[in-house]
Coordinates of C-alpha atoms in Angstrom, one line a residue:
X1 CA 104.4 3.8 117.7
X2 CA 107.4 1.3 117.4
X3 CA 106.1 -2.0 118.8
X4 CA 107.9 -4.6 119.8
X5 CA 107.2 -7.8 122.4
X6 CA 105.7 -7.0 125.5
X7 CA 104.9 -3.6 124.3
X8 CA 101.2 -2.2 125.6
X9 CA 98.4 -2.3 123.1
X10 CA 97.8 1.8 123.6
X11 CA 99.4 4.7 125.1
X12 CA 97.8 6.2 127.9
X13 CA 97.7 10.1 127.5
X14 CA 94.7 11.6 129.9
X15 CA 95.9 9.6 132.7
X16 CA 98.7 7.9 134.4
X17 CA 99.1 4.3 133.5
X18 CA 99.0 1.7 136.3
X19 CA 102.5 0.5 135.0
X20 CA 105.0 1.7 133.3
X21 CA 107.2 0.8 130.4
X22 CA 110.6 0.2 128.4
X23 CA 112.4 3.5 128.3
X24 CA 112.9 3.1 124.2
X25 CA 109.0 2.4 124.1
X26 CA 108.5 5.9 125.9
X27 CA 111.2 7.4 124.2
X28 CA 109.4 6.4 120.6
X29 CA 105.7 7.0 121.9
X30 CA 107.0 10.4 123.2
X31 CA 108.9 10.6 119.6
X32 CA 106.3 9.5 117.3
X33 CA 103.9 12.3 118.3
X34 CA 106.1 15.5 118.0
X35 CA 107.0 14.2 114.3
X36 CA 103.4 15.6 113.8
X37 CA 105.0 18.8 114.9
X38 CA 105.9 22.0 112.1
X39 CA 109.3 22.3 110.4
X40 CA 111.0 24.8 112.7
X41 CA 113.1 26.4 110.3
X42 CA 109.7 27.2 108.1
X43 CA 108.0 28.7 111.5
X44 CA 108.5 32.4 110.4
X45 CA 105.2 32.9 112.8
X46 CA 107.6 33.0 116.2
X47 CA 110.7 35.2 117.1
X48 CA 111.8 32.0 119.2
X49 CA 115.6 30.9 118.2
X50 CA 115.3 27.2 117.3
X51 CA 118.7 26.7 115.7
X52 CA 122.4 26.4 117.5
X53 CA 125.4 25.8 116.6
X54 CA 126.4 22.0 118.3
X55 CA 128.6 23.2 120.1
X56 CA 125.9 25.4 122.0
X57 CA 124.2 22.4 122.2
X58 CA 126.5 20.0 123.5
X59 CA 126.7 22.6 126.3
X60 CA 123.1 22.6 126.9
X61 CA 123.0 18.6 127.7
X62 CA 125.6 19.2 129.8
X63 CA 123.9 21.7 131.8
X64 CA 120.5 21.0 131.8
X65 CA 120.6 19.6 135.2
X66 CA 121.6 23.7 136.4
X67 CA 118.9 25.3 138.8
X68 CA 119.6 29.1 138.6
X69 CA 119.1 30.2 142.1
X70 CA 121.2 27.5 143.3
X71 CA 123.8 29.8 143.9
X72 CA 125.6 28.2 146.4
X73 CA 126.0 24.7 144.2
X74 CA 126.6 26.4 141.5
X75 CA 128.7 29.6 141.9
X76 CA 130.2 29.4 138.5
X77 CA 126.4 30.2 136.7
X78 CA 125.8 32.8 138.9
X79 CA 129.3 34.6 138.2
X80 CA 128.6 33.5 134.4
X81 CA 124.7 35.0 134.5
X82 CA 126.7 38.4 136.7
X83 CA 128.9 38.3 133.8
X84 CA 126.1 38.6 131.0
X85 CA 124.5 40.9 132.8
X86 CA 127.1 43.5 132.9
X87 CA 127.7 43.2 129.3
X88 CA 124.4 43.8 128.4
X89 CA 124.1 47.0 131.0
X90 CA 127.0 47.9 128.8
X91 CA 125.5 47.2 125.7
X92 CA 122.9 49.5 126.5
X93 CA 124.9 52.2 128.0
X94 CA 124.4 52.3 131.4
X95 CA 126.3 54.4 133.0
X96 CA 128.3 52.4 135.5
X97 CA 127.5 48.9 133.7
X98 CA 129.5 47.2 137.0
X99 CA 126.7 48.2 139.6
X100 CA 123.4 48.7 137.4
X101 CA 120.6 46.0 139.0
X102 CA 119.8 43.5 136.6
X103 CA 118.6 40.1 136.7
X104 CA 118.3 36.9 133.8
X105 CA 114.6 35.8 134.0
X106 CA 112.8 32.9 132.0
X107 CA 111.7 35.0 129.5
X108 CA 110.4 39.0 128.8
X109 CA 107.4 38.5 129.8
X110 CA 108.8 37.9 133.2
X111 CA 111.1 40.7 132.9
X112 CA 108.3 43.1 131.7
X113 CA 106.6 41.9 135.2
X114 CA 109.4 43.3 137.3
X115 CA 110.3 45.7 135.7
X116 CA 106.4 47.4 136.1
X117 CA 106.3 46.1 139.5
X118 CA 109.7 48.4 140.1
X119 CA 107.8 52.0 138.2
X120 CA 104.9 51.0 140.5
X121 CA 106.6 50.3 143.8
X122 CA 108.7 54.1 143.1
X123 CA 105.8 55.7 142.4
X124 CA 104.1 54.8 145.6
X125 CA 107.3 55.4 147.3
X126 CA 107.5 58.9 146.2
X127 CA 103.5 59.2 146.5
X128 CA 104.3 58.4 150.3
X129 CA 106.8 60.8 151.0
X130 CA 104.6 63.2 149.8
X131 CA 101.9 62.5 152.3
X132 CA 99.7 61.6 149.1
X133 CA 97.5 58.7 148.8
X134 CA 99.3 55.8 147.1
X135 CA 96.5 54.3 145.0
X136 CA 94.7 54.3 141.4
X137 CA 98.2 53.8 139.6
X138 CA 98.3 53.9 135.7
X139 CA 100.8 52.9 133.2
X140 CA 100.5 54.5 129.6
X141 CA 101.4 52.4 126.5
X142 CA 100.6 51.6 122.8
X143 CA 97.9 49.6 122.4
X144 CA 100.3 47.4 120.4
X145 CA 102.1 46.4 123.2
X146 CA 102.6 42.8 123.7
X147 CA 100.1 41.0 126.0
X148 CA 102.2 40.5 128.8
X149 CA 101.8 44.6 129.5
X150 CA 98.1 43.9 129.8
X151 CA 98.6 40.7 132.5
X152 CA 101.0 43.1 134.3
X153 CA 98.5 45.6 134.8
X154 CA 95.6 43.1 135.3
X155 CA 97.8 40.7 138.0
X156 CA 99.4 43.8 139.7
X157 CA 96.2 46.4 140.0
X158 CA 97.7 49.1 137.2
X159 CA 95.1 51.0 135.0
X160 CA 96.5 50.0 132.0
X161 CA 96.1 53.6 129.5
X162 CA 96.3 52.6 126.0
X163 CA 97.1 54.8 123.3
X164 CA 95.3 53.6 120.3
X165 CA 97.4 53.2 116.8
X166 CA 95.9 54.4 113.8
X167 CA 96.8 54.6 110.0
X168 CA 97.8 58.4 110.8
X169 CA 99.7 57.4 113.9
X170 CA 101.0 53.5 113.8
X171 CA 102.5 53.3 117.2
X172 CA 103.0 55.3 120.4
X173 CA 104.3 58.7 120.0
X174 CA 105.5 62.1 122.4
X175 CA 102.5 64.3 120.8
X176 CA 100.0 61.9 122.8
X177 CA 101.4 61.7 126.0
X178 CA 100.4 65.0 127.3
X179 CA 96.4 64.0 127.3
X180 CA 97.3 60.8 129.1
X181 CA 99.9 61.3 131.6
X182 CA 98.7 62.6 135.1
X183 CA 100.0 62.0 138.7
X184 CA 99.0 58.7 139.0
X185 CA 101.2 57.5 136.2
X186 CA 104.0 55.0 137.1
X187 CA 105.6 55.1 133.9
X188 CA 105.2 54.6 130.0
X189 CA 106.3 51.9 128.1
X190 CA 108.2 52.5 125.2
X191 CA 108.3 49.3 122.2
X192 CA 111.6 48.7 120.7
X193 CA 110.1 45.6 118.0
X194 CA 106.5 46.0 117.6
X195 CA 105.2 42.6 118.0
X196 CA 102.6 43.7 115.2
X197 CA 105.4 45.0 112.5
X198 CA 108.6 44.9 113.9
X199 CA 108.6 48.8 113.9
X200 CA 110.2 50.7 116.7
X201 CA 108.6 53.3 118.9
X202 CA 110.3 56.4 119.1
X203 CA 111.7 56.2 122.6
X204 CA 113.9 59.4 122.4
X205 CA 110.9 61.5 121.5
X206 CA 109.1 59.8 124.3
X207 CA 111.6 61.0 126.5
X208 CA 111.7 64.5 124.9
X209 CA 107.9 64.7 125.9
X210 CA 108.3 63.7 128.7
X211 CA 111.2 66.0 129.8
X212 CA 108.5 69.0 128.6
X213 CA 106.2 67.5 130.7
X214 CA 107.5 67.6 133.9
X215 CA 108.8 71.1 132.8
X216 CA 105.3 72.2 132.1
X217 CA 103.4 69.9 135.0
X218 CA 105.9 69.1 137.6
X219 CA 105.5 65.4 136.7
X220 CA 108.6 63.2 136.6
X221 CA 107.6 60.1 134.8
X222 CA 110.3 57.1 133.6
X223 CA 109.8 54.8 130.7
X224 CA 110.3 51.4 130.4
X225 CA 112.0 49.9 127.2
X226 CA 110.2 47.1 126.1
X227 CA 113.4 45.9 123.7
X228 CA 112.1 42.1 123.5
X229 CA 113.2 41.9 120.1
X230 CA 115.3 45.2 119.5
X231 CA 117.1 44.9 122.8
X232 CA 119.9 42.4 121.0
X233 CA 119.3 44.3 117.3
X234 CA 120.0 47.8 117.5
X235 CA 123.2 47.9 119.7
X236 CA 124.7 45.9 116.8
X237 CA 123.0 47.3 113.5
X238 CA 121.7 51.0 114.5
X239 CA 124.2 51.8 117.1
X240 CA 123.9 55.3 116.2
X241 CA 120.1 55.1 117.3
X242 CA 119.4 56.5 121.1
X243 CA 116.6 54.5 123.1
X244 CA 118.9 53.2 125.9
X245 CA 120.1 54.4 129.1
X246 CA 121.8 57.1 127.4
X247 CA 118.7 58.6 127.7
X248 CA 118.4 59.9 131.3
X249 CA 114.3 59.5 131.1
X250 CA 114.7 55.6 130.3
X251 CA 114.9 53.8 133.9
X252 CA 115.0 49.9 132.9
X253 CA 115.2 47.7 129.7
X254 CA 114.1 43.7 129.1
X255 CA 115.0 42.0 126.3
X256 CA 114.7 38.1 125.0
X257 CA 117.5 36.2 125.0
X258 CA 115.5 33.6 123.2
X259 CA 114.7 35.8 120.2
X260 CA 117.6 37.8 118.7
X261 CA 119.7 37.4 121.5
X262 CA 120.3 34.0 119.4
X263 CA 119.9 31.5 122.7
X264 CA 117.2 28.4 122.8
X265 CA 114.0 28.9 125.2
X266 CA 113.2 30.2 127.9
X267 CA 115.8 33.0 128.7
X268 CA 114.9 37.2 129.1
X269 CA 116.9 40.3 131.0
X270 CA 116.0 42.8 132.4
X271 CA 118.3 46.1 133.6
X272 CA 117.9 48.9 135.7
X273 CA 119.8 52.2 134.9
X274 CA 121.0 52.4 138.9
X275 CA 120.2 51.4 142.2
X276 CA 117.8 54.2 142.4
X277 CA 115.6 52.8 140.0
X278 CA 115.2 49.2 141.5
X279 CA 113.3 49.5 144.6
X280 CA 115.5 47.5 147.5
X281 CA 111.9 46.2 148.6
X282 CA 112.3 44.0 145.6
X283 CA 115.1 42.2 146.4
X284 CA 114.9 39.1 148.6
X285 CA 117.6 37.5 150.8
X286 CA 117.1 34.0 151.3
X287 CA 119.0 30.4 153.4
X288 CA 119.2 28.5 150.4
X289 CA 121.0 25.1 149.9
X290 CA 123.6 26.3 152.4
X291 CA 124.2 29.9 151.6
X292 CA 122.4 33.4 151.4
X293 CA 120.7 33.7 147.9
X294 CA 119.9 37.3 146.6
X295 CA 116.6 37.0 144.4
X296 CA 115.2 39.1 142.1
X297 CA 112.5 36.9 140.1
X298 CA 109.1 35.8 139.9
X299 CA 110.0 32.5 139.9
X300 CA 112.8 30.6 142.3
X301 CA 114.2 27.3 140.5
X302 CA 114.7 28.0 137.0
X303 CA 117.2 26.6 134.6
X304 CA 120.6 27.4 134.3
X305 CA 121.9 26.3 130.9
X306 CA 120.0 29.0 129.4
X307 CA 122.3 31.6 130.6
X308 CA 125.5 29.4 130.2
X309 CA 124.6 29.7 126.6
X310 CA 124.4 33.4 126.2
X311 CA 127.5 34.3 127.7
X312 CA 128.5 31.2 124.9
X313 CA 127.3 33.3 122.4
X314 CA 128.9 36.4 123.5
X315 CA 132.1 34.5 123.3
X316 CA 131.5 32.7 120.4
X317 CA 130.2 35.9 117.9
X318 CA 131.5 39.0 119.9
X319 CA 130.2 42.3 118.5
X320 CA 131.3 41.7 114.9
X321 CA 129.4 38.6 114.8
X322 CA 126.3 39.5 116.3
X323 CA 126.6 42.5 113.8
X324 CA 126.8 40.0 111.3
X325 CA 124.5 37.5 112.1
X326 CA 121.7 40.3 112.6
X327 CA 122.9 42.1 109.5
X328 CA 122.3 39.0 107.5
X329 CA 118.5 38.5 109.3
X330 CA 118.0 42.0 108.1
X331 CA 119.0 41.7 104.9
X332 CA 117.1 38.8 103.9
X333 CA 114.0 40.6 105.9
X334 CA 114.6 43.6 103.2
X335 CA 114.5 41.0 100.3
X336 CA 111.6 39.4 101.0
X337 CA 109.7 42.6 101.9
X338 CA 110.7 44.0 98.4
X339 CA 109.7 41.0 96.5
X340 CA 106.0 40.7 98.4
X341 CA 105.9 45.1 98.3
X342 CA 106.4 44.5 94.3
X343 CA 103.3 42.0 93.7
X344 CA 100.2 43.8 92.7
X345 CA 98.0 42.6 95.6
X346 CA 99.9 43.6 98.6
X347 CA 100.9 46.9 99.6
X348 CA 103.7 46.9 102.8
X349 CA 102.8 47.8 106.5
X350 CA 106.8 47.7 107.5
X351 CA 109.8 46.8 105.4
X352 CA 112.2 45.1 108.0
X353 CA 114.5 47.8 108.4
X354 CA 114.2 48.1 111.9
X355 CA 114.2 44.2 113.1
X356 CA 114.2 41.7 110.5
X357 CA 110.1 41.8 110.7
X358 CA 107.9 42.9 108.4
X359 CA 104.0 43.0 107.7
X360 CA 102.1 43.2 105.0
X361 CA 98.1 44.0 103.8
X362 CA 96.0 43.3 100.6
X363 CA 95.6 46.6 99.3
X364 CA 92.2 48.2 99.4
X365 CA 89.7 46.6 97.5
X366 CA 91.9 44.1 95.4
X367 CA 89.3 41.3 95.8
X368 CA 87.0 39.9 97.7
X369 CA 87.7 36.5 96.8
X370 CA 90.3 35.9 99.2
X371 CA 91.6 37.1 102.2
X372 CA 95.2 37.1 104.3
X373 CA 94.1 34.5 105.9
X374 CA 93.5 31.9 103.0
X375 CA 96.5 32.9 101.8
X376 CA 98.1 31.3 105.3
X377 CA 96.2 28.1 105.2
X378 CA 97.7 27.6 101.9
X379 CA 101.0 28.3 102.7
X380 CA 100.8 26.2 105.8
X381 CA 99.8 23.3 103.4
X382 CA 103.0 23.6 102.2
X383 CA 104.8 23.5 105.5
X384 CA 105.2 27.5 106.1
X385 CA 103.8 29.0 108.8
X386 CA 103.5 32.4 108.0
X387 CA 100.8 34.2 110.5
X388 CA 97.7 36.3 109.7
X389 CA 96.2 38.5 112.0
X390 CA 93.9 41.5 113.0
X391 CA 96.0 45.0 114.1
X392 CA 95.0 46.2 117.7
X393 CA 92.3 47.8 118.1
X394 CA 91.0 51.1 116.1
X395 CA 93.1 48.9 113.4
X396 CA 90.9 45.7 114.2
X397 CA 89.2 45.8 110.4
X398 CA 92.8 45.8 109.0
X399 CA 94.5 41.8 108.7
X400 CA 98.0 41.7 108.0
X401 CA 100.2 39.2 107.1
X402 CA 103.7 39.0 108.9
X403 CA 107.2 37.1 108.5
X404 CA 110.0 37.1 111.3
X405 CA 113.3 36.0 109.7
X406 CA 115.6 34.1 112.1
X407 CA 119.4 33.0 112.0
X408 CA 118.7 30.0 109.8
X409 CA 116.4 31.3 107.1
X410 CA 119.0 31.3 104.4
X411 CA 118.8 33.1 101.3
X412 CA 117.9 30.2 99.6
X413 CA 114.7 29.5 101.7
X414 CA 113.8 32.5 101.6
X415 CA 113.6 32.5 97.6
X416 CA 111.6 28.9 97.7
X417 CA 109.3 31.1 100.2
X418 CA 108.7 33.9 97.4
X419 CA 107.8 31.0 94.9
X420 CA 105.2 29.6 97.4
X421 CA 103.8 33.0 98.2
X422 CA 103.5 33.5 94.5
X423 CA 102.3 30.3 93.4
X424 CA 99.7 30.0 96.0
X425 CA 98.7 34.0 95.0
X426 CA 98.7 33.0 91.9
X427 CA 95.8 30.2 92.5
X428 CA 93.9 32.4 94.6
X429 CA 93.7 35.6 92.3
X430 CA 92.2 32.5 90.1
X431 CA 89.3 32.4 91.8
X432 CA 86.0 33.5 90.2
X433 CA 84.2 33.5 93.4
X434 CA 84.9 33.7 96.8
X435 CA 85.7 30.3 98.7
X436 CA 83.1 28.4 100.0
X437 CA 84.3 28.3 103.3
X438 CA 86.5 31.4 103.6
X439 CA 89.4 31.1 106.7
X440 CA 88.3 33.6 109.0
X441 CA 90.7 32.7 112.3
X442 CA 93.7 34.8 112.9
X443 CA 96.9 32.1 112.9
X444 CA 99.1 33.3 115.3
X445 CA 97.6 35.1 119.0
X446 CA 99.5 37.9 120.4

């Protein structure tokens, strides 16, 4: 820490000091820590954004003081975060993008949280005008869905019915619904970005399954979109591609603005196709700060900024440069996933066609000198975090190795990345024997 006169002898960090001190002596003591923190633009571990332009962030100082459900104070967010909203609902094709429900949240995990709470409350709406017991609701998914499926179900009392992936059948798909699905299911979640690979889930034959199904059974059963990653990918590079609202089957969508909707931490949508699909139970009317607040969220104060910098960045890049700024992610995705494909020990899981994500394995008995994990710790001792981990479940035995490229891993990184992943291959293929003390931690938790 920076000393200077007067300055305490320590920093107290498990409790609060009995006085305080010089705002530059906090400032440094606060300062002086994080330094010990990772290189953000070598972090190809998390889909986070943690580059913008300075513009973005001139905004952000200047709105960091914004609380989101201050409505009243602040009617200029709220028209700015209805704004975003409808040109996302748009962006997804819903089909009157003006009235479809939708909310910003602090993140998707949030979103995912509302949106199952709204499949859950229908379902025992309907189940109630049916004069049949609401109770023992289930929600079918992958079992590559990202962990906040498995809190909703475990906060909100859902039987959470996972479909296990397999080498034969790597994500969730319309041939397994049948043996899952019954009355009691409040909806299916569909992955647009598996966390896992960056693959998507084929939500159109979902919904083509599903249509048969309640042809064949009488069930009518939505899906959720879980478009975290994809949500902000796809409309701009695979426009062609249906898994939106343009599916009737598909009742609501979340997505990240944090991730490739380009905009710092913590910021998530979610939409609903129409006021049919949003429960009005949800929605709460509150006396706040001198007006009546709508609220749709799990949490009340939240910032502001976060949304002032998305509708920024719909200004700032428009279609063409969203197109272009994803384009780029993907294309640098495709060059590194060629290059690692190409070396002799690793064989590809995905190729980052989809979202700029990719995965790769060692192939099948290559050595057993090393694994995907020491291969991590070594680039990690180089400053690049590039994540090693277990697949879900029937998959557990198999570790894969994964890279998200974000706006900001240029070309040029990307190529001093390949010569660290060679050069630290390189040493390990050396090895005569395994290591003494093999890694045997997953580096990134899902």
């Amino acid at each position: 820490m920076h000393r200077r006169p007067g300055d305490p002898a320590t920093v107290a960090r498990h409790r609060i000091p009995e006085q305080g001190m010089d705002p530059l002596t906090a400032f440094h003591a606060v300062r002086d820590e994080t330094m010990l923190d990772g290189n953000a633009r070598l972090n190809l571990a998390t889909f986070v954004t943690t580059w913008m332009e300075e513009e973005a962030s001139e905004l952000y100082r200047e709105a960091f003081d914004k609380n989101m459900i201050d409505k009243d104070e602040y009617p200029q967010t709220a028209a700015i975060e209805q704004r975003c909203q409808r040109i996302i609902a748009d962006l997804w094709h819903a089909p009157d993008p003006d009235a479809a429900p939708a909310t910003s949240t602090v993140g998707s995990s949030e979103a995912c949280m509302l949106a199952g709470i709204a499949l859950k409350r229908r379902w025992q709406h309907r189940r109630e005008a049916a004069g049949a017991e609401p109770a023992r609701p289930n929600l079918v998914m992958s079992s590559a869905v990202q962990v906040c499926w498995e809190k909703f179900c475990n906060y909100f009392e859902v039987e959470p019915r996972y479909v296990p992936v397999s080498d034969e059948h790597p994500m969730l798909s319309g041939a397994a619904l049948d043996a899952v699905v019954d009355e009691h299911t409040i909806g299916v979640v569909g992955i647009l970005g598996v966390t896992y690979t960056g693959a998507y889930e084929p939500i159109a034959e979902l919904a083509a399954a599903l249509d048969a199904i309640e042809r064949d059974r009488g069930l009518d059963i939505p899906i959720h979109v879980d478009a975290a990653s994809g949500g902000m990918v796809a409309p701009f590079i695979q426009p062609e591609l249906e898994w939106d609202f343009r599916l009737t089957r598909v009742a609501s969508i979340n997505t990240s603005g944090h991730k490739y909707g380009l905009v710092y931490p913590g910021l998530g949508w979610v939409v609903w196709r129409d006021a049919a699909a949003l429960p009005e139970s949800m929605i709460f009317r509150v006396s706040y700060l001198g007006g009546e607040t709508p609220t749709l969220a799990l949490n009340f104060s939240r910032p502001g900024a976060q949304v002032l910098l998305q509708f920024y960045l719909f200004l700032r890049l428009g279609r063409e440069g969203y197109a272009e700024v994803q384009s780029e992610s993907q294309r640098i995705a495709v060059h590194l996933s060629s290059a690692i494909g190409a070396m002799p020990a690793f064989e590809l899981v995905s190729d980052g066609t989809t979202i700029p994500v990719f995965a790769w394995r060692l192939r099948a008995e290559h050595t057993d000198n090393w694994t995907l994990f020491d291969l991590s710790d070594r680039l990690r001792m180089r400053g690049w975090l590039v994540p090693a981990y277990p697949m879900p479940d029937n998959l557990a035995e198999q570790i894969v190795q994964r890279i998200v490229v974000r706006n900001g891993l240029t070309m040029d990184l990307a190529d001093a990345l390949l010569d660290a992943i060679r050069e630290e291959t390189a040493y390990l293929e050396s090895l005569t024997s395994p290591l003494p003390h093999p890694t045997a931690h997953p580096a990134f938790s899902h």
